[in-house]
Structure formats: C-alpha cells, structure tokens
Amino acid sequence: MSEGKEQKVIKWGIIGCGDVTEVKSGPAYQQTDGFEIVAVMRRDLDKARDYAERHGVARYYGDADALIGDPEVDAVYIATPPDVHLHYAKKVAAAGKPCCIEKPLAPSYAESKAIVEAFKEKGLPLFVAYYRRSLPRFTQVKSWIDAGKVGTVRHISWHYSKGPSDQDQSKEYNWRTDPVVAPGGYFDDLASHGLDLFAYLLGEMKDVSGISLNQQGLYGAKDAFAASWLHTSTVTGTGSWNFGTFGYEDSVKIYGSLGTISFSVFDEQPVVLETAEGRQALEIAHPGAVQLHHVQDMRDHLAGQGTHPSLGESAAHTSWVMDRILGVH
C-alpha cells in the first residue's frame, strides 16, 4: 500500500461467538488496526446479545444467514464446532466474502476439500485459525531450522497425554468428544494444532500411518492414538496422544545432524536449542489475545502486504494427515 493512501477498514462478523472468541480470538480482531467486529451471531439470541454488549459490538443475530447477508459485514469468521463448518462456509463463499474458519477446518479431509473448493471457485481468500504458524515462539523455532542451527533435520517426535477431566468422568455431553462432531475427540481439537505446525516447520507429510482407538469407554470418540509419518523433506516423525493417563505431558523434540530443538505445543515453556556450542533457552510469551499475530497476518494478506501462513490448502492437508491417523482412507 503506497504511503498516504488510507487503508479500508474491513468489517467482520462472527458466527458462533462462544468460548474461543472471548479471549483468544475476538479481542485480536478488535485490537488489529484495519479490522472491526460489527456483528456476531449465536443460535441462542440472548447469549449473542450478551456477547455483543460485553465486547462493544453493534449488532447481534440468532440466524447465520442474517449475519452473512448483512451489507455492513465485509468478511466472516466461523467459530463454531467443526461439524457445521462446511455448511456455513458454503454460504459465506456464495455471498462473495473472505472467511476465516476455526481449526480443524472440518471433521474430515473430504469436507475440508469441499470448503477449499468453494472459495477457490469464487477467487476468495480463505484463512484457517492455525495461529501457531504466526506466533513468535514458533517462528523462532522455524528461524533456527531455516538457518541450519541444528544442521539437517532428521526426525521430530511429539508426546501429549493427560488424564480425563471431571466432565469426561461424569459423561456429561461435550461436543469435543462427540464422534459426530469430532471423530477423534480431543485429538481433533488439540493434535491438529501440532501436526499443522510440524507441516509448517518441516514441509508437508507425504506418508502417514496411525493407530486410534477408545481405551477408556468414557465417551463415543476415540481417546488413544499413535502415528508415524514422513515429510516431503525426508524428515521422519512420530507422535502419541492419550487422554486417559496419569499426569500431563506435552513435549516435542526435533533431532538434527548438529543439534536438537525442544518445545511444548501448548504450554508457554522455553524453546530450547542445544548444539555442540551449548544450550540456548528462550522465553517467548504469547500475546494476551493469542490469535493476535494470526489476525494481523490476515490484515496484511488482505492488504496485499504478505501471504498468510495458514490458508485453506495447508489446513486441508492437516485434515488429510488426521484422517490417515484415524484410519480414514
């Protein structure tokens, strides 16, 4: 954008103003110059009104079609559970508006491809909220890899495990463990973040295999997973995720010919580089609204000032990887 030319403010509407939009994402749109939230929608109109009043949003709806059709809404953020992403995405694409969709893009690769195709046919930008691709602590990891700090990368491993929550034990309904909404349960919600990040750091995966099952019987979705994969860069990878263990662990290690990099996908632990020259541990805090850098990157992409790192095609690839681990071929 040339100096002196005023940037158009892009007015956003949110479909599904639930928990993720309270702190993680909604404030990020409000804190980004050039963006404004002008409307929100939730099927429970009282909850939509409450969100709008608390966050200073001018309009609220109980119907998604009304928000999508609002002439003041330039772009739409879909923040619903993933089972309805395709339904709403098609409507947004038909309306000719750019879109950001929460992760995972859809419960399956087939639905993810359909979403990508809908926006491709219209020539519209499609962003996906795999915001770790934009977070400084992970761009630091990428800069170490790209600078050859660990030499040639050989392997990456990730182990994530935790015990069942009180909600799991009570068998109270939770969409995150409903096999219709999330066939892989918490794996869909959590592992997608890391697998997408690994594709960003090391290149897409070309061969993936996995084991998935329900060990606990607390809910209908699966709860135990193990996988191996091969990146196009020839880096090998392994992962294990279990949601019925004693204690909590979230540890990633990248092994190179000259060193290693260790970090956590979800915890704000230091990112650690270890080589023959010594050990470097960096504390890199997340912003208060963790999606801020992701949202700012969307602003820059729409202004023609860069390319967003998480677009529909890369998110669909992550869905393909997830399907392979879940045994969907």
XYZ file of C-alpha atoms in Angstrom:
329
model
C 0.000 0.000 0.000
C 1.502 3.351 -1.004
C 2.259 5.882 1.674
C -0.540 8.333 2.288
C -3.297 6.051 0.959
C -5.849 5.302 3.660
C -6.464 1.615 4.300
C -10.067 0.448 4.112
C -11.394 -0.884 7.416
C -12.585 -4.472 6.967
C -15.734 -5.146 8.965
C -16.050 -8.664 10.348
C -18.980 -10.737 11.514
C -18.544 -13.754 13.796
C -20.673 -16.891 13.515
C -20.541 -18.756 16.818
C -19.376 -16.280 19.467
C -18.549 -18.951 22.062
C -15.626 -19.526 24.409
C -12.828 -19.343 21.816
C -13.912 -15.815 20.833
C -13.952 -14.430 24.383
C -10.184 -14.064 24.890
C -8.268 -15.997 22.230
C -9.683 -14.518 19.033
C -12.410 -11.879 19.363
C -10.210 -9.261 21.094
C -7.493 -9.873 18.483
C -9.820 -8.614 15.736
C -10.682 -5.576 17.843
C -7.020 -4.856 18.575
C -5.916 -5.053 14.924
C -5.743 -1.760 13.033
C -7.845 -2.014 9.892
C -10.261 -4.584 11.333
C -13.545 -4.081 13.178
C -16.133 -6.544 14.507
C -19.553 -5.173 13.577
C -21.824 -8.196 14.111
C -21.939 -11.508 15.981
C -24.257 -14.498 15.733
C -25.193 -17.314 18.079
C -28.239 -19.587 17.880
C -29.098 -18.525 21.426
C -30.021 -14.885 20.803
C -29.689 -13.935 24.465
C -26.099 -15.182 24.503
C -25.385 -13.303 21.264
C -26.796 -10.129 22.823
C -24.726 -10.648 25.962
C -21.522 -11.090 23.935
C -22.250 -8.008 21.825
C -22.922 -5.855 24.887
C -19.813 -7.015 26.743
C -17.500 -6.607 23.729
C -18.964 -3.420 22.283
C -20.274 -4.984 19.059
C -23.022 -3.020 17.323
C -25.279 -5.841 16.060
C -26.122 -9.388 17.030
C -28.118 -12.131 15.360
C -29.640 -15.510 16.155
C -29.526 -16.501 12.478
C -26.327 -17.011 10.453
C -27.947 -16.105 7.134
C -28.828 -12.679 8.503
C -25.225 -12.035 9.532
C -23.770 -13.323 6.266
C -26.223 -11.195 4.299
C -25.605 -8.052 6.361
C -24.271 -5.484 3.829
C -22.069 -3.969 6.552
C -20.224 -7.283 7.039
C -17.239 -7.500 4.676
C -15.770 -10.788 5.964
C -16.890 -13.655 8.201
C -15.129 -15.599 10.960
C -16.691 -19.043 11.551
C -16.003 -20.041 15.172
C -18.496 -22.890 15.557
C -17.782 -26.568 16.287
C -16.276 -28.193 13.156
C -19.267 -30.305 12.118
C -21.050 -27.226 10.717
C -18.016 -25.507 9.147
C -18.843 -26.770 5.650
C -22.484 -25.676 5.938
C -21.611 -22.111 6.883
C -18.529 -21.880 4.673
C -20.555 -22.579 1.552
C -22.935 -19.772 2.481
C -20.080 -17.313 3.058
C -18.431 -18.251 -0.240
C -21.760 -17.866 -2.078
C -22.072 -14.380 -0.557
C -18.661 -13.478 -2.005
C -16.973 -12.666 1.308
C -13.496 -13.591 2.614
C -13.557 -16.018 5.524
C -11.562 -17.295 8.458
C -12.553 -20.687 9.897
C -11.603 -22.157 13.264
C -9.478 -25.300 13.290
C -9.744 -28.064 12.386
C -11.066 -26.923 9.023
C -13.646 -29.753 9.082
C -14.100 -33.200 10.691
C -12.741 -34.897 7.550
C -10.449 -34.310 4.595
C -13.393 -34.692 2.196
C -15.287 -31.826 3.827
C -12.109 -29.751 4.063
C -11.531 -30.150 0.321
C -15.122 -29.092 -0.357
C -14.621 -25.913 1.682
C -11.376 -25.065 -0.108
C -13.010 -25.639 -3.492
C -15.976 -23.384 -2.652
C -13.671 -20.418 -2.012
C -11.324 -21.264 -4.874
C -14.227 -21.199 -7.349
C -15.108 -17.689 -6.177
C -11.491 -16.484 -6.025
C -11.913 -15.582 -2.336
C -9.346 -15.644 0.484
C -9.810 -18.496 2.957
C -7.876 -18.391 6.223
C -7.819 -21.050 8.953
C -7.067 -20.341 12.615
C -3.952 -22.492 12.930
C -2.492 -19.472 14.670
C 0.684 -21.182 15.893
C 2.140 -20.591 12.433
C 2.127 -16.877 13.304
C 3.195 -16.987 16.972
C 6.704 -15.616 17.677
C 7.817 -18.604 19.769
C 7.202 -20.949 16.822
C 8.535 -18.597 14.160
C 11.699 -18.618 16.320
C 11.837 -22.397 16.005
C 11.418 -22.080 12.240
C 14.182 -19.477 12.035
C 16.583 -21.852 13.844
C 15.702 -24.658 11.430
C 15.945 -22.468 8.327
C 19.282 -21.021 9.495
C 20.708 -24.533 9.844
C 21.271 -24.237 13.590
C 20.639 -27.985 14.053
C 22.105 -28.970 10.702
C 19.941 -31.259 8.591
C 16.737 -32.166 10.400
C 16.348 -35.934 10.724
C 13.337 -36.583 12.978
C 10.572 -34.982 15.032
C 8.674 -36.585 17.912
C 5.708 -35.394 19.981
C 4.098 -36.940 23.020
C 0.943 -35.448 24.507
C -1.009 -37.050 27.340
C -3.383 -36.073 30.105
C -5.980 -37.608 32.367
C -9.749 -37.476 31.837
C -11.479 -34.310 33.044
C -14.301 -34.184 35.568
C -16.646 -33.618 32.629
C -15.327 -36.763 30.950
C -15.780 -38.784 34.129
C -19.336 -37.513 34.589
C -20.175 -38.417 30.969
C -21.826 -35.006 30.598
C -22.245 -34.048 26.927
C -19.213 -32.392 25.367
C -19.084 -31.694 21.637
C -15.315 -32.245 21.688
C -15.898 -35.944 22.479
C -18.999 -36.425 20.321
C -17.922 -38.717 17.446
C -20.355 -36.986 15.082
C -18.736 -33.584 15.680
C -15.161 -34.709 16.408
C -14.471 -38.367 15.480
C -11.064 -38.188 17.134
C -12.311 -36.417 20.244
C -9.657 -34.258 21.883
C -7.194 -35.427 19.234
C -9.145 -33.454 16.617
C -9.139 -30.338 18.771
C -5.561 -30.498 20.092
C -3.341 -32.686 17.914
C -4.408 -30.750 14.813
C -2.512 -27.720 16.150
C 0.781 -29.582 16.442
C 0.525 -31.584 13.230
C -0.262 -28.419 11.292
C 2.688 -26.670 12.960
C 5.045 -29.515 12.009
C 3.997 -29.232 8.347
C 4.788 -25.514 8.558
C 8.201 -26.122 10.139
C 9.352 -29.124 8.098
C 7.186 -29.342 4.973
C 4.046 -31.335 4.262
C 3.722 -35.030 5.057
C 3.607 -37.491 2.159
C 3.176 -40.783 4.019
C 1.207 -41.190 7.276
C 0.041 -44.215 9.248
C -1.584 -44.499 12.640
C -3.452 -46.438 15.271
C -6.507 -44.986 17.007
C -8.950 -46.478 19.487
C -11.130 -45.842 22.531
C -9.389 -47.256 25.616
C -11.493 -45.752 28.421
C -15.081 -46.024 27.219
C -15.969 -42.678 28.795
C -17.360 -41.201 25.567
C -18.024 -42.143 21.956
C -14.967 -40.549 20.329
C -11.526 -42.134 20.272
C -9.066 -41.312 23.053
C -5.726 -43.031 22.287
C -3.509 -42.549 19.239
C -0.060 -43.376 17.885
C 1.341 -42.370 14.499
C 4.364 -42.223 12.252
C 4.880 -40.092 9.171
C 7.338 -38.927 6.529
C 7.713 -35.301 5.461
C 8.411 -34.428 1.826
C 11.759 -33.159 3.115
C 12.579 -36.801 4.170
C 12.272 -35.899 7.869
C 10.633 -38.756 9.787
C 8.087 -38.152 12.538
C 6.346 -39.990 15.351
C 3.571 -38.968 17.703
C 1.463 -40.349 20.530
C -1.567 -38.818 22.184
C -3.524 -40.294 25.068
C -6.370 -38.734 27.052
C -6.591 -41.272 29.877
C -3.184 -41.206 31.552
C -1.803 -40.263 34.950
C -0.221 -36.822 34.821
C 0.253 -34.388 31.975
C 2.950 -34.139 29.311
C 3.381 -32.062 26.161
C 6.855 -32.428 24.700
C 8.240 -32.020 21.183
C 11.813 -32.672 20.114
C 13.375 -32.022 16.737
C 16.564 -34.002 16.068
C 19.107 -32.638 13.602
C 22.568 -33.668 12.459
C 24.121 -30.876 14.576
C 21.680 -30.372 17.438
C 18.148 -30.515 18.802
C 15.222 -28.162 19.421
C 12.736 -28.831 22.228
C 9.426 -27.107 22.925
C 5.826 -27.549 24.003
C 2.903 -27.100 21.613
C 0.504 -25.748 24.254
C 2.482 -24.711 27.337
C 4.414 -21.455 27.448
C 7.678 -23.251 28.164
C 11.031 -22.034 26.795
C 12.043 -23.056 23.290
C 15.419 -24.755 23.678
C 18.244 -25.084 21.159
C 21.052 -27.494 22.039
C 24.210 -27.866 19.924
C 27.904 -28.548 20.445
C 28.227 -24.830 21.189
C 25.886 -25.049 24.181
C 22.289 -24.654 25.243
C 20.047 -21.656 24.448
C 16.626 -21.381 26.094
C 14.321 -18.530 25.085
C 11.204 -17.431 26.963
C 8.815 -16.030 24.334
C 5.429 -15.068 25.758
C 2.181 -15.232 23.824
C 0.096 -12.067 23.407
C -2.940 -11.717 25.693
C -5.193 -12.474 22.723
C -3.267 -15.472 21.420
C -4.575 -15.120 17.860
C -3.330 -11.525 17.530
C -0.403 -12.256 15.174
C -2.576 -14.581 13.087
C -5.223 -11.857 12.741
C -2.634 -9.203 11.920
C -1.227 -11.506 9.238
C -4.746 -11.761 7.762
C -4.945 -7.965 7.694
C -1.619 -7.775 5.842
C -2.637 -10.523 3.389
C -5.904 -8.761 2.534
C -3.980 -5.501 2.059
C -1.592 -7.199 -0.369
C 1.332 -6.857 2.014
C 2.182 -10.524 2.530
C 0.892 -14.078 2.357
C -0.797 -15.591 5.375
C 0.913 -18.804 6.569
C -2.380 -20.650 7.254
C -4.633 -20.825 4.213
C -7.282 -23.318 3.191
C -4.924 -25.609 1.258
C -2.488 -26.085 4.145
C -5.353 -26.669 6.589
C -6.864 -29.265 4.260
C -3.506 -31.047 4.224
C -3.640 -31.215 8.029
C -7.118 -32.753 7.736
C -5.675 -35.393 5.388
C -2.970 -36.218 7.951
C -5.586 -36.501 10.704
C -7.740 -38.812 8.573
C -4.766 -41.084 7.953
C -4.024 -41.373 11.658
C -7.706 -42.033 12.403
C -7.773 -44.768 9.760
C -9.938 -42.873 7.226
C -8.507 -43.533 3.748
